PDB file of N, CA, C and O in Angstrom:
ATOM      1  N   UNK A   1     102.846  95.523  98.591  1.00 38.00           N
ATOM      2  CA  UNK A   1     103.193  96.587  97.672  1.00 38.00           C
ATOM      3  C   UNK A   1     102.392  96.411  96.385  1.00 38.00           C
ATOM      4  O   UNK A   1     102.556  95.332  95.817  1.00 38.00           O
ATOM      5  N   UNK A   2     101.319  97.531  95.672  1.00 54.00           N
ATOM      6  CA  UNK A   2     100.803  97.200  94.637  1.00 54.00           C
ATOM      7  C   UNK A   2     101.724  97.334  93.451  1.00 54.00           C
ATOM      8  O   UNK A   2     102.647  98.143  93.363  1.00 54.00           O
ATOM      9  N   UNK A   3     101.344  96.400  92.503  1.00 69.00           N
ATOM     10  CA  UNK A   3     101.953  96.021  91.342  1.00 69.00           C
ATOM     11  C   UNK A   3     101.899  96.794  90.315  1.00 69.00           C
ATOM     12  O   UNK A   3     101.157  96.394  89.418  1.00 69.00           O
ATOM     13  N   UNK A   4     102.460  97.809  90.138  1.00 78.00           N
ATOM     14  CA  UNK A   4     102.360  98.913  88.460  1.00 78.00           C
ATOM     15  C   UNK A   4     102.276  98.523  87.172  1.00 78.00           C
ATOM     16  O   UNK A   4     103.409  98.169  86.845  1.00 78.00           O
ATOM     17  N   UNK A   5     101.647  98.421  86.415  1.00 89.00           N
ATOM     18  CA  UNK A   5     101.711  98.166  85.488  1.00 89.00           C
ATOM     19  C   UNK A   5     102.373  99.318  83.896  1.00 89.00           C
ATOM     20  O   UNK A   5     101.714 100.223  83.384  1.00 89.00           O
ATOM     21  N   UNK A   6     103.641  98.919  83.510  1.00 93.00           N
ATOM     22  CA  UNK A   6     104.419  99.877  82.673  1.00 93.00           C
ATOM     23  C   UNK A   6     104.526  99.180  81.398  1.00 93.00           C
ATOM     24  O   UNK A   6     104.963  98.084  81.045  1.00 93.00           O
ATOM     25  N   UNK A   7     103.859 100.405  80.692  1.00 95.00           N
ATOM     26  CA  UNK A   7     104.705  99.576  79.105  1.00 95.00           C
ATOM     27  C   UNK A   7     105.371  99.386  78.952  1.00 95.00           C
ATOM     28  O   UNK A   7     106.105  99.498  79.934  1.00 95.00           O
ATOM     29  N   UNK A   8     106.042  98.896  77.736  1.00 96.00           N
ATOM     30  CA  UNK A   8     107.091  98.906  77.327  1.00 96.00           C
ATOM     31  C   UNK A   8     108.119  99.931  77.112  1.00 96.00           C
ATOM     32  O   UNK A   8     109.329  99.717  77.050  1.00 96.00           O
ATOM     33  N   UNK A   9     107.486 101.145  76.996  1.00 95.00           N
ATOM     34  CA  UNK A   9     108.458 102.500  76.256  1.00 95.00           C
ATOM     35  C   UNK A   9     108.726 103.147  78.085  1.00 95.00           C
ATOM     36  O   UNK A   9     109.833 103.664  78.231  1.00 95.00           O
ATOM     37  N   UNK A  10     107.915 103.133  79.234  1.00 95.00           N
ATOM     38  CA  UNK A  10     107.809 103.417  80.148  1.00 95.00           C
ATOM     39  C   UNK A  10     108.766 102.646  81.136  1.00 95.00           C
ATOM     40  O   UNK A  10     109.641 103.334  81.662  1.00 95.00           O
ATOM     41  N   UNK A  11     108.711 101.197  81.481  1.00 95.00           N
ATOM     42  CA  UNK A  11     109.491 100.122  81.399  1.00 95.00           C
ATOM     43  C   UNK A  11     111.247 100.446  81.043  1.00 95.00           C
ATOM     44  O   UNK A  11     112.033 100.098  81.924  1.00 95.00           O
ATOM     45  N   UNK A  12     111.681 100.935  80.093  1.00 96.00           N
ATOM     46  CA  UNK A  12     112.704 101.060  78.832  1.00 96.00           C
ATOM     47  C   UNK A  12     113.297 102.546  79.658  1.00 96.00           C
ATOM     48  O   UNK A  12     114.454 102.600  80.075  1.00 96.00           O
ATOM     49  N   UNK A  13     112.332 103.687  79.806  1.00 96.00           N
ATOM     50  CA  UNK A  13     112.868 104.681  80.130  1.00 96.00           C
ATOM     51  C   UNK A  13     112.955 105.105  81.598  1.00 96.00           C
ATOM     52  O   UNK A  13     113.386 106.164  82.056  1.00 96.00           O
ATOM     53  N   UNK A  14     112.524 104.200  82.140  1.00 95.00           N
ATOM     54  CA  UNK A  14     112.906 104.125  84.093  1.00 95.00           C
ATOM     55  C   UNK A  14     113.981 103.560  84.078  1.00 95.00           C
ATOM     56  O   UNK A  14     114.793 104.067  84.852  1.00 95.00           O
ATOM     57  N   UNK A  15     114.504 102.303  83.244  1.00 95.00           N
ATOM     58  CA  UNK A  15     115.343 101.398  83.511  1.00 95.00           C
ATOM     59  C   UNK A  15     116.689 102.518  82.691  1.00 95.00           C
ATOM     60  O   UNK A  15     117.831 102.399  83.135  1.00 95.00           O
ATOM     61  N   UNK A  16     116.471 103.388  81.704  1.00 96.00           N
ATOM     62  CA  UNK A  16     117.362 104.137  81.160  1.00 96.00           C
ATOM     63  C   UNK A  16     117.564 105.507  82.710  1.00 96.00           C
ATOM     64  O   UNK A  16     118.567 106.091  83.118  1.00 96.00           O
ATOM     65  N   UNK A  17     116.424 105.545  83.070  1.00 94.00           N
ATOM     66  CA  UNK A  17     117.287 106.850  84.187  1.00 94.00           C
ATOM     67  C   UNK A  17     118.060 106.143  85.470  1.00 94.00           C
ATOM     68  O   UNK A  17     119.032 106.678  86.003  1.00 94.00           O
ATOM     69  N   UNK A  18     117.537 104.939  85.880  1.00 94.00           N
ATOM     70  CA  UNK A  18     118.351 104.024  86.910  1.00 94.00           C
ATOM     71  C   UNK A  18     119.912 103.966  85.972  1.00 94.00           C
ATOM     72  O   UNK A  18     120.876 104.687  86.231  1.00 94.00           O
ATOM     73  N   UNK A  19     119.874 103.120  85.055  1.00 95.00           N
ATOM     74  CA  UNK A  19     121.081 102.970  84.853  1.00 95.00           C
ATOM     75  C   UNK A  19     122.101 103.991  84.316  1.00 95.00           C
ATOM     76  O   UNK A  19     123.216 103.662  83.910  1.00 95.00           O
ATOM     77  N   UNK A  20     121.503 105.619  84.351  1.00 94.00           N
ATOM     78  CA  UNK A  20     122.076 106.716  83.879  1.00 94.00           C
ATOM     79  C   UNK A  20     122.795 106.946  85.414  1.00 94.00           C
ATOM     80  O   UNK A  20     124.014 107.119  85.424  1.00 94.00           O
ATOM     81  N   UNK A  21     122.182 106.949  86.485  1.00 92.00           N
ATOM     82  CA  UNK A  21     122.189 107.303  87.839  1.00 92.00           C
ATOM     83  C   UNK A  21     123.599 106.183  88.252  1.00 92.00           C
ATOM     84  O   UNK A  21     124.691 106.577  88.661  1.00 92.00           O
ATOM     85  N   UNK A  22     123.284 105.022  88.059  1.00 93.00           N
ATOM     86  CA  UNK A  22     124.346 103.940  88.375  1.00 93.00           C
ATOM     87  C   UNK A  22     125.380 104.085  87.976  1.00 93.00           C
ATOM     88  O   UNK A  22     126.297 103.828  88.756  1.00 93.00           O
ATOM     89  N   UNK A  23     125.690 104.514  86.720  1.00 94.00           N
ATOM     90  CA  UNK A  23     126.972 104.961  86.135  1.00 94.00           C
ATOM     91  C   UNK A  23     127.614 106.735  86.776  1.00 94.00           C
ATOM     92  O   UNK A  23     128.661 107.283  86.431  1.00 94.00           O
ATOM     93  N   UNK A  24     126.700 107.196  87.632  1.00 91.00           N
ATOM     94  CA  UNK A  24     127.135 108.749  87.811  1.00 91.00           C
ATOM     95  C   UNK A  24     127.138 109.698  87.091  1.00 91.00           C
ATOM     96  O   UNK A  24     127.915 110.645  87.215  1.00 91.00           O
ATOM     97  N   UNK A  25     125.941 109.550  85.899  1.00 90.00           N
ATOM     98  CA  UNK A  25     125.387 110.521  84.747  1.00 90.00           C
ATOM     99  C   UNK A  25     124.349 111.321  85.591  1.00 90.00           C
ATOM    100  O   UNK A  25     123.674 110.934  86.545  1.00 90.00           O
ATOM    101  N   UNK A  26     124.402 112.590  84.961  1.00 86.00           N
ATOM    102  CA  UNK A  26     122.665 112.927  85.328  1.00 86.00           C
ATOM    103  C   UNK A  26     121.883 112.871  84.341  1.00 86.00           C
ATOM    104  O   UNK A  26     122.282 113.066  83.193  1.00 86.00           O
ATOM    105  N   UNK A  27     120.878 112.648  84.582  1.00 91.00           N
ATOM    106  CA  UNK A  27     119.337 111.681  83.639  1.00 91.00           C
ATOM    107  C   UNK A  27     119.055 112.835  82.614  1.00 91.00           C
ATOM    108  O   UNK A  27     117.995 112.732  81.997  1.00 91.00           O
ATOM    109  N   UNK A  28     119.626 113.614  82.420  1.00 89.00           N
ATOM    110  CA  UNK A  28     119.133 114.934  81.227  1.00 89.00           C
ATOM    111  C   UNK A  28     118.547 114.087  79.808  1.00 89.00           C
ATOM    112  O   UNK A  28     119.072 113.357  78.967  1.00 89.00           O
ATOM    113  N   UNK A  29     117.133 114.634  80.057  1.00 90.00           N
ATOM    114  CA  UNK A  29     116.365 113.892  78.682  1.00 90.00           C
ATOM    115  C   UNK A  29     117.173 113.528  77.667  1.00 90.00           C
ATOM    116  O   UNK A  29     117.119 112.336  77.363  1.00 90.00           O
ATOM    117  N   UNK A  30     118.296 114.587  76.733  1.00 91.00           N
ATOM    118  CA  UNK A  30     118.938 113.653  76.309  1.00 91.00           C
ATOM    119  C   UNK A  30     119.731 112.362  76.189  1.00 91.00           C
ATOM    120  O   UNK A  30     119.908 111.514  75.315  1.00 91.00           O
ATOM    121  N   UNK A  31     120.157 112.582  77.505  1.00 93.00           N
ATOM    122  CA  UNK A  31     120.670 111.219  77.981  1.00 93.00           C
ATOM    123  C   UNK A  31     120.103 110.303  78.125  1.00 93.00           C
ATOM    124  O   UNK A  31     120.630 109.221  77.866  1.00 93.00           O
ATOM    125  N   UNK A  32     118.859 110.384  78.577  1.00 94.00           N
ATOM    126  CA  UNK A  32     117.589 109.458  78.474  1.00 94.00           C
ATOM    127  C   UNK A  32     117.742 108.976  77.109  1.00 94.00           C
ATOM    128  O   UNK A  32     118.405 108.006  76.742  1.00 94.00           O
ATOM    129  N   UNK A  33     117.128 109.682  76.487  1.00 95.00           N
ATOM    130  CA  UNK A  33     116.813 109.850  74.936  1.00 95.00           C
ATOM    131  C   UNK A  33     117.840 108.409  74.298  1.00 95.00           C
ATOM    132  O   UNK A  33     117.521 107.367  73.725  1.00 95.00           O
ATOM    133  N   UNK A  34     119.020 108.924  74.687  1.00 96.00           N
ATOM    134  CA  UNK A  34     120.533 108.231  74.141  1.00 96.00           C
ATOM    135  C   UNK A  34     120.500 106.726  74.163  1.00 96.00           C
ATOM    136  O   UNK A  34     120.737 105.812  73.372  1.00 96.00           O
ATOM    137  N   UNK A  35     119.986 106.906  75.784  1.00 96.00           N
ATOM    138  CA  UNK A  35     119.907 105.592  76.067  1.00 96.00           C
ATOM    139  C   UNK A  35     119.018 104.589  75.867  1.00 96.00           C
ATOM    140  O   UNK A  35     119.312 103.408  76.056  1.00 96.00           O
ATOM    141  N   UNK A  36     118.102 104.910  75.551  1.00 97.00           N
ATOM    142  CA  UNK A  36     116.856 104.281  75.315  1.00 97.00           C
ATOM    143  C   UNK A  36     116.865 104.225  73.645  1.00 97.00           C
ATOM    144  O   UNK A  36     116.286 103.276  73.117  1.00 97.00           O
ATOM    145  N   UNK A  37     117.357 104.985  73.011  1.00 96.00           N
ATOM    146  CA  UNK A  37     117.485 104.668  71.335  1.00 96.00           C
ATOM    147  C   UNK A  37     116.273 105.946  70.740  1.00 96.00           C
ATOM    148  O   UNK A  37     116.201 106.384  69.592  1.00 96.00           O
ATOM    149  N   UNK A  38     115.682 106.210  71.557  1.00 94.00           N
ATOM    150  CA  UNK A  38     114.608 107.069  70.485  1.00 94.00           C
ATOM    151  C   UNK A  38     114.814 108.449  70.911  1.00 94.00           C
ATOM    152  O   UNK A  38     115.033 108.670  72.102  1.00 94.00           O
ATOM    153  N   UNK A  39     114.758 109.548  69.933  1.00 94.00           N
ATOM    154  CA  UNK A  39     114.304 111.239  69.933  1.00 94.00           C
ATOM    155  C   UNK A  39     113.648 111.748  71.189  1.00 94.00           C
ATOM    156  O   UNK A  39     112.580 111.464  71.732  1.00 94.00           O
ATOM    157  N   UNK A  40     115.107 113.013  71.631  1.00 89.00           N
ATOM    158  CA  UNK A  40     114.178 113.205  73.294  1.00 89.00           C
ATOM    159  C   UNK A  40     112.340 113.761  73.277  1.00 89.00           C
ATOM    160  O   UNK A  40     111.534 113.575  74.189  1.00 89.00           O
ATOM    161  N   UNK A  41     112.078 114.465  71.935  1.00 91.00           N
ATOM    162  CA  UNK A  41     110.673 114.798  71.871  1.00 91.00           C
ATOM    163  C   UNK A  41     109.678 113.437  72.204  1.00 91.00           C
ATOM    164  O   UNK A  41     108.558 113.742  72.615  1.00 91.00           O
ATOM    165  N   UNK A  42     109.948 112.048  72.080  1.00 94.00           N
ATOM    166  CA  UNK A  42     109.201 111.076  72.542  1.00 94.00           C
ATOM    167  C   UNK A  42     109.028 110.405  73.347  1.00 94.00           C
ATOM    168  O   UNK A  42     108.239 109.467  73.458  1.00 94.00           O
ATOM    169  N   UNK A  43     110.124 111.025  74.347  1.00 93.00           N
ATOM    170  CA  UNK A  43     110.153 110.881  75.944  1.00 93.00           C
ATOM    171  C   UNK A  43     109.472 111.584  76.720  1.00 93.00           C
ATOM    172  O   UNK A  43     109.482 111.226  77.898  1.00 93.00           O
ATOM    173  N   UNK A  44     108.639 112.833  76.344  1.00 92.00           N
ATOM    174  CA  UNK A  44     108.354 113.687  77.172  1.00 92.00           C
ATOM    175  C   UNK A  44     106.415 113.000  77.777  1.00 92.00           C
ATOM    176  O   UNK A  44     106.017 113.624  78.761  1.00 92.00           O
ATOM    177  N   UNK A  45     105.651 112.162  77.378  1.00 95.00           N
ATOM    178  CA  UNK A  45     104.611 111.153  77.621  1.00 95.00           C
ATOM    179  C   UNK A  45     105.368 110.327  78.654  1.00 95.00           C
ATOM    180  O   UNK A  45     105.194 110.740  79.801  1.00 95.00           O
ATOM    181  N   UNK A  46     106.223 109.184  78.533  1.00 95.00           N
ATOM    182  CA  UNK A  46     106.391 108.205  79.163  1.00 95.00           C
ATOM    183  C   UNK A  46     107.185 108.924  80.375  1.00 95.00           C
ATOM    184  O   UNK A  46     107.447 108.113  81.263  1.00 95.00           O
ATOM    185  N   UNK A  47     107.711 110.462  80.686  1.00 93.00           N
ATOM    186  CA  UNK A  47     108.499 110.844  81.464  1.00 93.00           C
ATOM    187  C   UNK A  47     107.142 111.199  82.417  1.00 93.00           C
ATOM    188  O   UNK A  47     106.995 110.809  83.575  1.00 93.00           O
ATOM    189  N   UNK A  48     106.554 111.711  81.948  1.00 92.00           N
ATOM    190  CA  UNK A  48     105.090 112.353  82.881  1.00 92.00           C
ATOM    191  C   UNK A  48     104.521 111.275  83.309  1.00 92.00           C
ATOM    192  O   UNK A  48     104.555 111.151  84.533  1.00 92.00           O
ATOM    193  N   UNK A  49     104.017 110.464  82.739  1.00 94.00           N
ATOM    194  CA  UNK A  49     103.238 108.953  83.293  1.00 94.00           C
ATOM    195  C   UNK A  49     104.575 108.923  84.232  1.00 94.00           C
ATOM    196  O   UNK A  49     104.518 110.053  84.718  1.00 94.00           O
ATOM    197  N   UNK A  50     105.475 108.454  84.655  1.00 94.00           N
ATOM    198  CA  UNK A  50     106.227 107.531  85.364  1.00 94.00           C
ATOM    199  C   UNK A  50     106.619 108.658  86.467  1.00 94.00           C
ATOM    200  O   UNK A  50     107.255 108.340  87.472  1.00 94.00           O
ATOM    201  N   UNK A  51     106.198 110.005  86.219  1.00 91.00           N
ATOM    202  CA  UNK A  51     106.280 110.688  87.269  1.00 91.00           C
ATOM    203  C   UNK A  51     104.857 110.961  88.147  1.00 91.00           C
ATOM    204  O   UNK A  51     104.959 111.191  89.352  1.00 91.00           O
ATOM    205  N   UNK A  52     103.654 110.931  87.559  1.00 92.00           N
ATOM    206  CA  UNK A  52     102.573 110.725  88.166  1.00 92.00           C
ATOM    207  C   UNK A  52     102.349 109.262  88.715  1.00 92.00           C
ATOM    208  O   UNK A  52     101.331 109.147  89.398  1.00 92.00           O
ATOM    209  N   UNK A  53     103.177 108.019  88.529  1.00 92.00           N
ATOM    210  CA  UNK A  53     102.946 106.747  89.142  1.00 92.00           C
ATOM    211  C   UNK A  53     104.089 106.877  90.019  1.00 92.00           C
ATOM    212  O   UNK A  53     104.470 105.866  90.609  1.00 92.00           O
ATOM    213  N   UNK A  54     104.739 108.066  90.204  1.00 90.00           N
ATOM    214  CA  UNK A  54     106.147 108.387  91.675  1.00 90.00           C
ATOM    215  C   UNK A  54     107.066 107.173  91.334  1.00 90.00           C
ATOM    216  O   UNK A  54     107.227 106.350  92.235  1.00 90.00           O
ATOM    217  N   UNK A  55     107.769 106.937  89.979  1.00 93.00           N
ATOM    218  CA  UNK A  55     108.907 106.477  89.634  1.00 93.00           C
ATOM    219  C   UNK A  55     109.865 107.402  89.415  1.00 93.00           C
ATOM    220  O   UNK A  55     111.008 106.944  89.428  1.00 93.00           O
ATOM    221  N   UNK A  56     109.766 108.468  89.232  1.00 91.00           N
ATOM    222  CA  UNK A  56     110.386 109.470  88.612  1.00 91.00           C
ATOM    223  C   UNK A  56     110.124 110.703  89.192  1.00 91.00           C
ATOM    224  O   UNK A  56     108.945 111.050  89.124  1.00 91.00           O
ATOM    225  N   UNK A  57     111.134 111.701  89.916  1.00 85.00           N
ATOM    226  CA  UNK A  57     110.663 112.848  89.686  1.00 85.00           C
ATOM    227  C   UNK A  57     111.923 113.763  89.198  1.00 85.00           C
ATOM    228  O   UNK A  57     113.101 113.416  89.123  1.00 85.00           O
ATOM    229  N   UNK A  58     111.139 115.478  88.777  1.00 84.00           N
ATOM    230  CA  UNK A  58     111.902 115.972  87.802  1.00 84.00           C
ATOM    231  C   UNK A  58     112.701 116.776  88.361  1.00 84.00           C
ATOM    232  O   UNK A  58     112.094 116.922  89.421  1.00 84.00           O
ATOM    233  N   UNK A  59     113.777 117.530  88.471  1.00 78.00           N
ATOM    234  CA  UNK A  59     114.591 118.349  89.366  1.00 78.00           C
ATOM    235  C   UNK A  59     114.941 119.463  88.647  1.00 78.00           C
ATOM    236  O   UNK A  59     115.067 119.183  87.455  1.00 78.00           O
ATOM    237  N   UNK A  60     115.119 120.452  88.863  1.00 70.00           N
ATOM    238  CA  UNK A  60     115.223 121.609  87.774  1.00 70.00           C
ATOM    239  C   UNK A  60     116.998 121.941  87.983  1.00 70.00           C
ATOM    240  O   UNK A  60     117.601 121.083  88.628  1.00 70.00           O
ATOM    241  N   UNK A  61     117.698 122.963  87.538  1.00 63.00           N
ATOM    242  CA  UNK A  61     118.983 122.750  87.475  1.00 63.00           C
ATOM    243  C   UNK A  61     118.880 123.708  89.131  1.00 63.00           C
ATOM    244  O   UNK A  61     118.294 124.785  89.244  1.00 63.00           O
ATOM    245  N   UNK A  62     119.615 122.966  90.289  1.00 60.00           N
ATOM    246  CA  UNK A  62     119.862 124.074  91.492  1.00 60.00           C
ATOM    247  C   UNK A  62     120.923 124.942  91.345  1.00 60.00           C
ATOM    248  O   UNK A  62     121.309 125.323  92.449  1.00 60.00           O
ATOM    249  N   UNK A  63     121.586 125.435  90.376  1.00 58.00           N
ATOM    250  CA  UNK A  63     122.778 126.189  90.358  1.00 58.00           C
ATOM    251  C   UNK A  63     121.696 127.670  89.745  1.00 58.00           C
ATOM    252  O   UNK A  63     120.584 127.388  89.300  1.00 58.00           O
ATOM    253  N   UNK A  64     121.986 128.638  89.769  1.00 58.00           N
ATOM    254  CA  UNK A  64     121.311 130.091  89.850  1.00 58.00           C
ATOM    255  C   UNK A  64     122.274 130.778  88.404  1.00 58.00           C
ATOM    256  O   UNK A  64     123.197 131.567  88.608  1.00 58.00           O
ATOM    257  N   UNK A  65     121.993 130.459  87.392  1.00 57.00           N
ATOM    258  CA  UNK A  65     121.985 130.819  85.967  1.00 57.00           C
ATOM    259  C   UNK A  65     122.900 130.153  85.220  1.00 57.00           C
ATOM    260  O   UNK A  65     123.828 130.545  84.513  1.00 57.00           O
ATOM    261  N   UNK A  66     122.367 128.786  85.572  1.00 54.00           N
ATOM    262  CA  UNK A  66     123.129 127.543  84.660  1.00 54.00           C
ATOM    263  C   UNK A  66     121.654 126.423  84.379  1.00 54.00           C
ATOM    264  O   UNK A  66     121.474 125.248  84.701  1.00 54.00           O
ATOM    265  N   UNK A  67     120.949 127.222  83.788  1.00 52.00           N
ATOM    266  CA  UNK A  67     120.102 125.926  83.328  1.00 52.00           C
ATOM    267  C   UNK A  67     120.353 124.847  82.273  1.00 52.00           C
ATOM    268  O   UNK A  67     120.458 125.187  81.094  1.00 52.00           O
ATOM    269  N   UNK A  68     120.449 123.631  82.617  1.00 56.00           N
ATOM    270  CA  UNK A  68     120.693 122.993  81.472  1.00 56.00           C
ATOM    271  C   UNK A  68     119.765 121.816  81.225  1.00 56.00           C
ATOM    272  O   UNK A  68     119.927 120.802  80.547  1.00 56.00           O
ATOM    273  N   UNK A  69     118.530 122.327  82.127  1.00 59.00           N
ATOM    274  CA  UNK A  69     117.183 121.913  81.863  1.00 59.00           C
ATOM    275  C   UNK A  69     117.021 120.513  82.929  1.00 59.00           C
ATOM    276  O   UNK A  69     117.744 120.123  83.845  1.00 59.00           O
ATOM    277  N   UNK A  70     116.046 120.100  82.496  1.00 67.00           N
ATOM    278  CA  UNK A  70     115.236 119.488  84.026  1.00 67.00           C
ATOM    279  C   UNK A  70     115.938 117.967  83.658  1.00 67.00           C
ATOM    280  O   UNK A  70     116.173 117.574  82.515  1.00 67.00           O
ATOM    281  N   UNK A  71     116.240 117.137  85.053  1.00 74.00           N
ATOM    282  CA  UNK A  71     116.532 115.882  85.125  1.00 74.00           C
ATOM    283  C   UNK A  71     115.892 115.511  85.766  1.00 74.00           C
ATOM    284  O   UNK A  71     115.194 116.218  86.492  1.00 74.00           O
ATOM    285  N   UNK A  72     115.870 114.020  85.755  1.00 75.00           N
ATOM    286  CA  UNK A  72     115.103 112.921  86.190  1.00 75.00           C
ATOM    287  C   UNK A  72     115.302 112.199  86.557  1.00 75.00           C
ATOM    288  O   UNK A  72     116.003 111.356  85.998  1.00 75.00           O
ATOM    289  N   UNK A  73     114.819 112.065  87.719  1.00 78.00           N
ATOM    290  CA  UNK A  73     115.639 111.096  89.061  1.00 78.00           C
ATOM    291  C   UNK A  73     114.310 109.912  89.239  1.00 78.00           C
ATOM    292  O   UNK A  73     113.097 110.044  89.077  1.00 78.00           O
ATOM    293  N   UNK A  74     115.059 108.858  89.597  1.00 81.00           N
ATOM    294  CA  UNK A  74     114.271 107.548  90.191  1.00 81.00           C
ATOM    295  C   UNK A  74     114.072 108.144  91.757  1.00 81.00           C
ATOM    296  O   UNK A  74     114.819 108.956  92.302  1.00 81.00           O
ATOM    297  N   UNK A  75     112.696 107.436  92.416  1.00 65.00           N
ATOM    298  CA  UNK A  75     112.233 107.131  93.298  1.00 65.00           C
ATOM    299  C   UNK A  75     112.893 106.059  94.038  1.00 65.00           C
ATOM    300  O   UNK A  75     112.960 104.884  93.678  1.00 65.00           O
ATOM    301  N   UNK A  76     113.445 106.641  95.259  1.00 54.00           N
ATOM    302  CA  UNK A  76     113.759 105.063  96.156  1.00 54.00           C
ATOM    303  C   UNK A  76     112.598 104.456  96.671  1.00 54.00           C
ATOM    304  O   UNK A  76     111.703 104.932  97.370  1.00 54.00           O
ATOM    305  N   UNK A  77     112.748 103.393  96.240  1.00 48.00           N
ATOM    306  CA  UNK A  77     111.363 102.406  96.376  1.00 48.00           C
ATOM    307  C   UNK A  77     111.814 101.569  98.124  1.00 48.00           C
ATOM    308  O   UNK A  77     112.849 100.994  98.462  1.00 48.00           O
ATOM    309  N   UNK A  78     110.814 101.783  98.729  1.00 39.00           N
ATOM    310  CA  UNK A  78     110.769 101.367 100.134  1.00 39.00           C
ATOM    311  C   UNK A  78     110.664  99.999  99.923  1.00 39.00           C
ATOM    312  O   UNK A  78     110.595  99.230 100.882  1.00 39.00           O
TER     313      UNK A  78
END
């Protein structure tokens, strides 16, 4: 399995949507945001990187006129 290399802020905000998921939250950037300590506007870099390295992908709301904007789910890692 190759080895990824994640910053720190990248690192911080995978480990914030796993442990949003573990508790039975859904990952809504703010919640991210919450958890990780910093402003959801400075999540939106480390959310894209970790979704182009397939740690992350984004899910839009599936309910049909309830958007309450896109979440972010971990990758099950084989």
């Amino acid at each position: 399995m190759q080895q990824l290399h994640l910053t720190d802020i990248e690192q911080r905000v995978y480990q914030a949507v796993t442990t949003l998921e573990a508790r039975g939250q859904v990952p809504f950037p703010e919640a991210i945001a919450e958890e990780v300590g910093l402003p959801p506007d400075q999540l939106t870099t480390p959310l894209h990187v970790l979704g182009e390295k397939n740690l992350l992908h984004r899910e839009d709301s599936p309910m049909e006129g309830l958007d309450f904007g896109p979440r972010w789910c971990s990758q099950q890692l084989a």
